[in-house]
Coordinates of C-alpha atoms and ligand atoms in Angstrom, one line a residue:
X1 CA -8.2 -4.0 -29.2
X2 CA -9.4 -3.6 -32.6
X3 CA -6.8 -2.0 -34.0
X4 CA -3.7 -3.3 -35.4
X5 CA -1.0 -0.3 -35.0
X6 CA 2.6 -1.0 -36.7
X7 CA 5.0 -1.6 -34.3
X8 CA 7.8 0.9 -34.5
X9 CA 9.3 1.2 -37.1
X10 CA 13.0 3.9 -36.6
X11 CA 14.0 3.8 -40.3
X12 CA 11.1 4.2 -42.6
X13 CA 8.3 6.4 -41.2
X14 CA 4.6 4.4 -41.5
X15 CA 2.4 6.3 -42.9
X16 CA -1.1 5.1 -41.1
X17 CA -2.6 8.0 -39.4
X18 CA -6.4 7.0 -37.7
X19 CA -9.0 7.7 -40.1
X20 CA -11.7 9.3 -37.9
X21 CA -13.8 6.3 -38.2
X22 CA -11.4 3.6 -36.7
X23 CA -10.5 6.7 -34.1
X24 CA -13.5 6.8 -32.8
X25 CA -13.4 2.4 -32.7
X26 CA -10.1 2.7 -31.0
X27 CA -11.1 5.5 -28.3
X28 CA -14.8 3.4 -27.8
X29 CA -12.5 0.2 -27.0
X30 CA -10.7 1.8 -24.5
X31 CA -12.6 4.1 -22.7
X32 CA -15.1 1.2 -22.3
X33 CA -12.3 -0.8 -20.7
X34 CA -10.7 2.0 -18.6
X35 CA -14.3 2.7 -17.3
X36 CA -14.6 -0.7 -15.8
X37 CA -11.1 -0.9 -14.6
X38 CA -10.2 0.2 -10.9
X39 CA -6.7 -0.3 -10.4
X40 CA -4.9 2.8 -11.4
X41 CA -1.7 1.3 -12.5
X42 CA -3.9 -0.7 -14.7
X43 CA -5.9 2.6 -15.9
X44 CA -2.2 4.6 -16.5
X45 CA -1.0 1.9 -18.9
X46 CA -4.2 1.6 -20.8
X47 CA -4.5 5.4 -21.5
X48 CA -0.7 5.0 -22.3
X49 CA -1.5 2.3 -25.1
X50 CA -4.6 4.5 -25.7
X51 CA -2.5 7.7 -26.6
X52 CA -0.2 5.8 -28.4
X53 CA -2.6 4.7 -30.9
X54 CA -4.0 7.9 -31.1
X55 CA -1.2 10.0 -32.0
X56 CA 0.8 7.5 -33.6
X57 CA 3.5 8.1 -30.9
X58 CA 6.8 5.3 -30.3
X59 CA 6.0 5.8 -26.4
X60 CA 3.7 7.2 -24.2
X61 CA 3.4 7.6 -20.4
X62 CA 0.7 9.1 -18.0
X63 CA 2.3 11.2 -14.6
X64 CA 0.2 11.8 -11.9
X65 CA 0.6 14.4 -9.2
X66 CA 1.6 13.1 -5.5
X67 CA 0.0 14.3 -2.9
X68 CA 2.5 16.7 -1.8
X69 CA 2.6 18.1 -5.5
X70 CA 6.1 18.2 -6.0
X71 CA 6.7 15.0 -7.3
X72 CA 4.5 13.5 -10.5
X73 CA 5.2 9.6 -10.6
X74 CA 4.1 6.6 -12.8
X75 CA 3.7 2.8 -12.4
X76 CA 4.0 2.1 -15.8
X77 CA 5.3 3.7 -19.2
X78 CA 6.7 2.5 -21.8
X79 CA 9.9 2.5 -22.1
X80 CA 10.7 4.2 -18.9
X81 CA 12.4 2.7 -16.0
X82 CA 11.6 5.8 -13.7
X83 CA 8.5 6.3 -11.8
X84 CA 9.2 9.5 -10.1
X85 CA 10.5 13.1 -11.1
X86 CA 10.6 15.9 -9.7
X87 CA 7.6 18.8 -10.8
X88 CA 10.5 21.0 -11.9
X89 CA 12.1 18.8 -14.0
X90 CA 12.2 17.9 -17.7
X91 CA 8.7 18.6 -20.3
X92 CA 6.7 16.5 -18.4
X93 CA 7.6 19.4 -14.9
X94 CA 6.9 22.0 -16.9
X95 CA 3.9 21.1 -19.1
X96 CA 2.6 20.6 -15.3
X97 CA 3.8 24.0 -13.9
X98 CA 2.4 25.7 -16.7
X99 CA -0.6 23.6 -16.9
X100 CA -0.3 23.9 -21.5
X101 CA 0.5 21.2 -23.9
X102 CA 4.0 21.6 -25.2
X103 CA 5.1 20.5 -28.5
X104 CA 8.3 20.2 -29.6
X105 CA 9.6 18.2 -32.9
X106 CA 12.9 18.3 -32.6
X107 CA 14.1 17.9 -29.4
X108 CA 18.0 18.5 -29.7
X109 CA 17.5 21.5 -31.3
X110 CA 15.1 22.7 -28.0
X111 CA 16.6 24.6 -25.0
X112 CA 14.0 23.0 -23.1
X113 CA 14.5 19.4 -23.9
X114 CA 17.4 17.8 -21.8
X115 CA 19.4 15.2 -23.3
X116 CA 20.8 14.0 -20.7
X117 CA 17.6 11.8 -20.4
X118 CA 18.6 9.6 -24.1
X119 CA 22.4 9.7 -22.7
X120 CA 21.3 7.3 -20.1
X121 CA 18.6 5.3 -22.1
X122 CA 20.2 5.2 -25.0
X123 CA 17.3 6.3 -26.6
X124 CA 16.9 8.8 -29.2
X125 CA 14.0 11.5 -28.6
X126 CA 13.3 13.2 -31.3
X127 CA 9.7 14.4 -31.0
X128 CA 7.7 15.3 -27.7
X129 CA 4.1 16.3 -26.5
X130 CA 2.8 16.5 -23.3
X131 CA -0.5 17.7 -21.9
X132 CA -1.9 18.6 -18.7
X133 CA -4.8 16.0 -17.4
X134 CA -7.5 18.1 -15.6
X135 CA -10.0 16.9 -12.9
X136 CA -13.9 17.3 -13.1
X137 CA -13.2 20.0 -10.5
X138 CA -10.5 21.9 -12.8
X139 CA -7.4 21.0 -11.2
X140 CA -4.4 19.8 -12.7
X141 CA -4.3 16.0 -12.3
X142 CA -1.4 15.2 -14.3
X143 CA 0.5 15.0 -17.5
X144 CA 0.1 12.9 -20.8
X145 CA 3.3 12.7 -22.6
X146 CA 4.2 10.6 -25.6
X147 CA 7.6 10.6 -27.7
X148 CA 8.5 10.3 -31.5
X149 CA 5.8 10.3 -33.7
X150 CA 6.3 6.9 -36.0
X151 CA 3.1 7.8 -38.7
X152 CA 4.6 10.5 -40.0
X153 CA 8.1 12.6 -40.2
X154 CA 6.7 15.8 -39.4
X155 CA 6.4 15.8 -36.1
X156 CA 3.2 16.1 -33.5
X157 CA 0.8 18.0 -34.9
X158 CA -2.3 20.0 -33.4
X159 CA -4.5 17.0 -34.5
X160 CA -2.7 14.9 -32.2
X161 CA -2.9 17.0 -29.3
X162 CA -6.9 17.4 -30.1
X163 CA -7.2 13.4 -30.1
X164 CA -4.7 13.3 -27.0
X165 CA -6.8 15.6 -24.7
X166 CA -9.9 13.8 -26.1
X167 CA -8.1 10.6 -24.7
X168 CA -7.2 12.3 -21.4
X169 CA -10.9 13.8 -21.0
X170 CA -12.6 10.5 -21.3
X171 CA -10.3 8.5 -19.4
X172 CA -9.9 11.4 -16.9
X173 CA -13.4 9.8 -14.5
X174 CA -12.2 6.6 -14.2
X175 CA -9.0 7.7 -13.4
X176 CA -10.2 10.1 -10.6
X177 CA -12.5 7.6 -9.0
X178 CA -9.8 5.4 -9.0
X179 CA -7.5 7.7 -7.2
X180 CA -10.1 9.1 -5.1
X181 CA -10.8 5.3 -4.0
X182 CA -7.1 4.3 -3.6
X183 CA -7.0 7.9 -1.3
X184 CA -10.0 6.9 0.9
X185 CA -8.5 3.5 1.4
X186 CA -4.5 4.6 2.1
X187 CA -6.7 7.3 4.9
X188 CA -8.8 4.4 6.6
X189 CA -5.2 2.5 6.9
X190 CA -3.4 5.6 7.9
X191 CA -6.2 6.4 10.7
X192 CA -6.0 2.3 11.7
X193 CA -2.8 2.9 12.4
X194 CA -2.3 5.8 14.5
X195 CA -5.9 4.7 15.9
X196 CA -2.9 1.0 17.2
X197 CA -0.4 4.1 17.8
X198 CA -2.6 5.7 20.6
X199 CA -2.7 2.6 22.3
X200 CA 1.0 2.1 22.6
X201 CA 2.4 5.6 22.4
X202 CA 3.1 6.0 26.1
X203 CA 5.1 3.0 26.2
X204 CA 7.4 4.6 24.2
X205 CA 10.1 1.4 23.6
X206 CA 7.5 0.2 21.4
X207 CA 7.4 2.5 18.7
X208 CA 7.2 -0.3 16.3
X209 CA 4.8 -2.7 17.9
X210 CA 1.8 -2.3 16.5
X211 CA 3.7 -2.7 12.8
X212 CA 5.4 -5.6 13.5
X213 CA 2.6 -7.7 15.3
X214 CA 0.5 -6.9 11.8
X215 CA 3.1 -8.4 9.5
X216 CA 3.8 -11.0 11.9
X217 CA 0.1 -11.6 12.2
X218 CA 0.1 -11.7 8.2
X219 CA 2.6 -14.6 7.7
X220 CA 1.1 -17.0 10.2
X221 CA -2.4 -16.1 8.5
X222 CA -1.0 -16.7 5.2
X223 CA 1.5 -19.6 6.4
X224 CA -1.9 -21.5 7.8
X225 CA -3.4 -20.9 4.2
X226 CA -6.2 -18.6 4.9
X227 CA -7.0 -16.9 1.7
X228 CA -5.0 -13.7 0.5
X229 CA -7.7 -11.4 1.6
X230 CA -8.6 -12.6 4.9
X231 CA -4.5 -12.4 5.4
X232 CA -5.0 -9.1 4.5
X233 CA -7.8 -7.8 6.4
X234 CA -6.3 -9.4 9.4
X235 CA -3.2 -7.4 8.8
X236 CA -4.8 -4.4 8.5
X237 CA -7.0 -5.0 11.7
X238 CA -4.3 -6.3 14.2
X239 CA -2.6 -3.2 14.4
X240 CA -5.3 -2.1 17.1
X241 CA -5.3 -5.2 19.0
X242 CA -4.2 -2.8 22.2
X243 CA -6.1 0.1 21.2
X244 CA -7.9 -0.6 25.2
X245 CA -4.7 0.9 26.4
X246 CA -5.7 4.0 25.9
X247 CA -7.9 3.9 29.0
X248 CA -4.8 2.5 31.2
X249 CA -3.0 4.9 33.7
X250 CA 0.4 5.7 33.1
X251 CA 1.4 4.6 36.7
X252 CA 0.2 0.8 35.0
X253 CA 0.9 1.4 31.8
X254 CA 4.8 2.7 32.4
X255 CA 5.8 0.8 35.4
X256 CA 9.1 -0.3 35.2
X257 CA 8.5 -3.1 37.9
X258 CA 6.3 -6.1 38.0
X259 CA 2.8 -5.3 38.0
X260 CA 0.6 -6.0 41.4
X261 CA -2.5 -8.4 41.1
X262 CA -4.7 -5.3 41.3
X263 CA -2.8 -3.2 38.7
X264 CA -2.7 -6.1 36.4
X265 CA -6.7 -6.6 36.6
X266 CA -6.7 -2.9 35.6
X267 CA -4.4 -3.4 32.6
X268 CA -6.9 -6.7 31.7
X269 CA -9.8 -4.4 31.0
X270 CA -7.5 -3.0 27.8
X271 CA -9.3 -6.1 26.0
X272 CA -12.5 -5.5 26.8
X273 CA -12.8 -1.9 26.4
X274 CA -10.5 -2.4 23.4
X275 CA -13.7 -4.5 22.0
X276 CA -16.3 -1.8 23.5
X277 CA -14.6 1.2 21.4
X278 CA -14.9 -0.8 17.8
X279 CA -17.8 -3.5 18.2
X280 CA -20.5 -0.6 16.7
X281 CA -18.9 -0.7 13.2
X282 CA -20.4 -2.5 10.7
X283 CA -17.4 -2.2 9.1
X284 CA -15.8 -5.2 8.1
X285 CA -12.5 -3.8 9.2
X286 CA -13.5 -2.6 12.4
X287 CA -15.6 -5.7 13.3
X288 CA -12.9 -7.7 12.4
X289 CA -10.1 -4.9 14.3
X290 CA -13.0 -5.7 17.2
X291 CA -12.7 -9.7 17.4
X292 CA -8.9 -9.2 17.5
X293 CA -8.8 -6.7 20.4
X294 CA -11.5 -9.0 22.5
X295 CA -9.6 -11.9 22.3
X296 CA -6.1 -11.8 21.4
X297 CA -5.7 -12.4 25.1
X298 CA -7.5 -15.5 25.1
X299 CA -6.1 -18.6 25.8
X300 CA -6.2 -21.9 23.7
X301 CA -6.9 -23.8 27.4
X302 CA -9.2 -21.5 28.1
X303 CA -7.5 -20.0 30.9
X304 CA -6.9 -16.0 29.5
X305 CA -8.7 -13.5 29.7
X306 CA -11.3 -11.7 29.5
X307 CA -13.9 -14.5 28.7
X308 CA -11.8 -17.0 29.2
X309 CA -12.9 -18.6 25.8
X310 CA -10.9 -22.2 24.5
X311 CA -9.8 -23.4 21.7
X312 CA -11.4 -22.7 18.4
X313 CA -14.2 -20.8 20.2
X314 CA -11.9 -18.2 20.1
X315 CA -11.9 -16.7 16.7
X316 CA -8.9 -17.5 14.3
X317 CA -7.6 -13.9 13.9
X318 CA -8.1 -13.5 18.2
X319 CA -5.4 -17.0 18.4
X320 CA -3.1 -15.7 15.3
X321 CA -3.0 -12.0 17.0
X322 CA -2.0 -13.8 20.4
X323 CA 1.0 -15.3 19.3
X324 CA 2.2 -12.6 17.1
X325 CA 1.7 -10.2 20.3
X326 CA 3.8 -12.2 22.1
X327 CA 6.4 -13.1 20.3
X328 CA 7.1 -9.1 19.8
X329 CA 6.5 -8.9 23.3
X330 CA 9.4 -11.4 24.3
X331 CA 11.4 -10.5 21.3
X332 CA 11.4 -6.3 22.6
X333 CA 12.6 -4.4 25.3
X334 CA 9.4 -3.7 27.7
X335 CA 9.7 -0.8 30.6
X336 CA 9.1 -3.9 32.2
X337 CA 11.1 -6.6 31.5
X338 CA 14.3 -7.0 28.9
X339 CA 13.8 -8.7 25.5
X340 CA 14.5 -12.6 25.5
X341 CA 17.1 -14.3 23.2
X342 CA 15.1 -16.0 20.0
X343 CA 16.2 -19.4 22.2
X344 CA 14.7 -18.9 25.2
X345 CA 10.8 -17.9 22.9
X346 CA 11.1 -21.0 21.2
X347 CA 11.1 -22.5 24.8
X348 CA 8.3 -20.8 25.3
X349 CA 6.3 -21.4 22.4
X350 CA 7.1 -24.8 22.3
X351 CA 6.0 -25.5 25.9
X352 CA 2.7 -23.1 25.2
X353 CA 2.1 -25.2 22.4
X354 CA -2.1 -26.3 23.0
X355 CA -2.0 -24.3 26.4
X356 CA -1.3 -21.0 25.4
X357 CA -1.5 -21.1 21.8
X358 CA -2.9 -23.4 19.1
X359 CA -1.2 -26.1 18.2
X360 CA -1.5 -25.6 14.6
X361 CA -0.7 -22.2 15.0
X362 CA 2.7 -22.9 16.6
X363 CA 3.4 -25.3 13.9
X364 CA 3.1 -22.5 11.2
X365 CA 5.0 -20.0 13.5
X366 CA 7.9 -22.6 13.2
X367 CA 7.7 -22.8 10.1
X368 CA 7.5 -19.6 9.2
X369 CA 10.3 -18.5 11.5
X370 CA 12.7 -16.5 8.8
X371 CA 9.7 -14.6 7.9
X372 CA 9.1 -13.4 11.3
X373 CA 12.4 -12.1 12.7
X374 CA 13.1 -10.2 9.2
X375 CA 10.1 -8.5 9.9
X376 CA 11.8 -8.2 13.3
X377 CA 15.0 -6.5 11.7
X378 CA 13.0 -4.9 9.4
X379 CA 11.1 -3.0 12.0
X380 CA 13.7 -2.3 14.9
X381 CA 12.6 -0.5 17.5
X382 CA 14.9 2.6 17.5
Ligands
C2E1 P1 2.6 -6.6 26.1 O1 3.8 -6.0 26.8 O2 2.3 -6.2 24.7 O3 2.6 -8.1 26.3 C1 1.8 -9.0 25.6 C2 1.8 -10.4 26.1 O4 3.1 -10.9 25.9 C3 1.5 -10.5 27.6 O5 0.2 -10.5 27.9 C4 2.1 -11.9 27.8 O6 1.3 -12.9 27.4 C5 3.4 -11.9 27.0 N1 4.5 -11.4 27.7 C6 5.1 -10.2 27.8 N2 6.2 -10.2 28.6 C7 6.3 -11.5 29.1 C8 7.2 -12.1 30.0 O7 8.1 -11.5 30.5 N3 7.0 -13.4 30.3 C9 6.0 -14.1 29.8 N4 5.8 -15.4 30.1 N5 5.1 -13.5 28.9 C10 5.2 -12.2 28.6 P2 -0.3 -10.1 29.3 O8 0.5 -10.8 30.3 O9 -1.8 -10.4 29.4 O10 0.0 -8.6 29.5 C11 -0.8 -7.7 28.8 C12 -0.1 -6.3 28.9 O11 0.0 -6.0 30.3 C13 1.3 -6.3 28.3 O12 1.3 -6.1 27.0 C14 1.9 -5.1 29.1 O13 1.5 -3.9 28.6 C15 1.2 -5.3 30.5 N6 2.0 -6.0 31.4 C16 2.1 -7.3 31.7 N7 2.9 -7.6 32.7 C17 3.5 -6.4 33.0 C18 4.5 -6.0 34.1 O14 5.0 -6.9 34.8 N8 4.8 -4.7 34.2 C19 4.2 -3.8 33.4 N9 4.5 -2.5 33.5 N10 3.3 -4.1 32.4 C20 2.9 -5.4 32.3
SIN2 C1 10.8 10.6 -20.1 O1 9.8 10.4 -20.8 O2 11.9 10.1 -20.4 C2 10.7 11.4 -18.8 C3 9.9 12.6 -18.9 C4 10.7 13.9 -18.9 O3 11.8 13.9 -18.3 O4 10.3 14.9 -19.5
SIN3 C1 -18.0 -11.5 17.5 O1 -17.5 -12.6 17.2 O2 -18.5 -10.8 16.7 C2 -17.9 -11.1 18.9 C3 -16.6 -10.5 19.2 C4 -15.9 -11.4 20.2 O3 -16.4 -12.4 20.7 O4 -14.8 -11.0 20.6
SIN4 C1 16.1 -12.0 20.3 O1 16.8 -12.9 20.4 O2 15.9 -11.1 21.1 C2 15.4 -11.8 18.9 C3 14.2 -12.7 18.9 C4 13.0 -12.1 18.2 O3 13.0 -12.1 17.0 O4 12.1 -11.5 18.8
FE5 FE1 -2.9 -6.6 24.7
FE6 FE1 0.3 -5.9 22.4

């Protein structure tokens, strides 16, 4: 930034208010920056630093509305430890219930100020504004609030609420987009899920399958050093490795017993028809969510199914799928079987070790044992 601000300063007041010139130098630096930013912590703490400067305030924080509107929460403030309060609670509630900028310059003499906030910070408020944040479409996005004015000792003043809303109103796109990109990408995982969830919610013991088998698929991925974002596409993609199930019969799909030879050729075709319901994407999740259901019950030797594809034919995310599904397999009750003691998998894996699975693969599993089965505990089947 341009500008060099005072620091705070809680005995002797600084007298540097914004002449309209540098203002404008110090609102063109940021809004340039929070226009190319896209991570909306990053955003929330730059409009913070922005409104700072602006109003000479001590502290300032940005609170966005959650989606259920009864909450506002931050990432990052200054000063604050908190990131989420209730919309009924304190100036920053009610500057958002009544959607108008409060000012109030001296707090402890303010029914509406609480004090019990400074009791447990130890820090003394003594002046407060807050503004609502609007959306392009007119609805209330969230609230701007900064504390103690450090430029001067009377207090906010309408000026700084003019240069505060000015702040909010540029800053407001960038924030939106953000939001409304962060919203679109926490839907497509939502839907990914529960698209894994229909594919395992008539076996009801395993509730939690489709969650574990995507963290466990994570560690191996990460553990055999693929970069960060293949690890997490590949997480976000295995959860509807069995999505095929969907087509299976209950009678198969729930049988408490041992499957017959014919039953079990049924339950084969989840893989393929898995790979039939995603392959016409061309998105990169869904292609990727495809590969994983076509193979991930391929074998290393060559001997699974349905292709029967070997070794590093089958594709890396297919071979680390197939031993995460597996080891939750053995490691949970089934309708059909008990789950194994964490001795008797090791056997398993050890003795599948270049049949089964990759050897490599099995090697990073090892290793990356402690990982697993907390991610095991964490996600219990109930
Ligand atoms: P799943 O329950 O998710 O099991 C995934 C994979 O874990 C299995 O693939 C298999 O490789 C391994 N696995 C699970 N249980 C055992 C076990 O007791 N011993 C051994 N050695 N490996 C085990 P697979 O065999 O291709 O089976 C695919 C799916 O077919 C299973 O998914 C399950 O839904 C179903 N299934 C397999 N066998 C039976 C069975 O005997 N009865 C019933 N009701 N379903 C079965
Ligand atoms: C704070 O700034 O300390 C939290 C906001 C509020 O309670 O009004
Ligand atoms: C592919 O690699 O795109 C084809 C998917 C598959 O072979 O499972
Ligand atoms: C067990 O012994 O059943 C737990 C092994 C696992 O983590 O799946
Ligand atoms: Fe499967
Ligand atoms: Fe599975």
């Amino acid at each position: 930034m341009v500008m060099n601000i005072p620091k705070e300063n809680k005995e002797g007041f600084l007298k540097t208010e914004l002449e309209s010139t540098a203002l404008l130098g110090v609102l063109f630096d940021y809004v340039s920056e929070i226009s190319r930013e896209r991570q909306i912590d990053k955003i929330l703490m730059l409009m913070a630093d922005l409104g700072k400067e602006l109003a000479g305030a001590d502290r300032c924080s940005l609170w966005l509305m959650s989606h259920n509107s009864d909450e506002l929460w931050t990432k990052v403030a200054h000063g604050i430890s908190r990131t989420r309060i209730p919309s009924s609670q304190g100036i920053v509630g009610l500057t958002f219930r009544e959607r108008k900028p409060i000012i109030i310059n001296d707090a402890y003499s303010d029914s509406r100020f609480n004090p019990e906030v400074d009791k447990k910070t130890g820090y003394r408020t003594r002046n407060i504004i807050a503004l609502p944040i609007f959306g392009s479409d007119g609805e209330i996005m969230g609230v701007f609030q900064a504390i103690n004015k450090i430029t001067s000792d009377n207090g906010f003043s309408q000026t700084d609420l003019q240069r505060l809303t000015l702040a909010a109103t540029y800053s407001g796109t960038a924030l939106e987009s953000a939001q409304m990109r962060q919203e679109i990408e926490d839907t497509q995982k939502d839907v990914i899920f529960m698209m894994g969830e229909a594919g395992e919610m008539r076996s009801k013991e395993t509730g939690n399958h489709v969650r574990r088998v995507s963290e466990y698929s994570f560690v191996i991925a990460e553990g055999y050093g693929l970069p960060t974002q293949e690890c997490e596409l590949l997480r976000t993609c295995s959860p509807m490795h069995d999505i095929g199930k969907v087509v299976i019969p209950d009678v198969i799909l729930m049988k408490p017993g041992k499957l017959t030879e014919e039953e079990f050729e049924i339950m084969k075709t989840h893989a393929e028809v898995g790979y039939h319901i995603l392959r016409n994407s061309q998105r990169k999740i869904l292609k990727s969510a495809a590969i994983v259901a076509h193979q991930h019950h391929e074998k290393w030797n060559g001997k699974g199914y349905p292709r029967g594809v070997a070794g590093e034919e089958i594709h890396l995310f297919g071979r680390i799928t197939a031993i995460a599904d597996v080891f939750d397999a053995l490691g949970s009750d089934r309708v059909y079987k008990k789950a194994w003691e964490l001795d008797r998998i090791l056997a398993l894996f050890k003795e599948e070790r270049g049949q089964h699975f990759d050897p490599k693969l099995v090697d990073v599993f090892m290793d990356r044992l402690d990982a697993l089965l907390q991610i095991h505990d964490r996600f219990k089947d109930k």
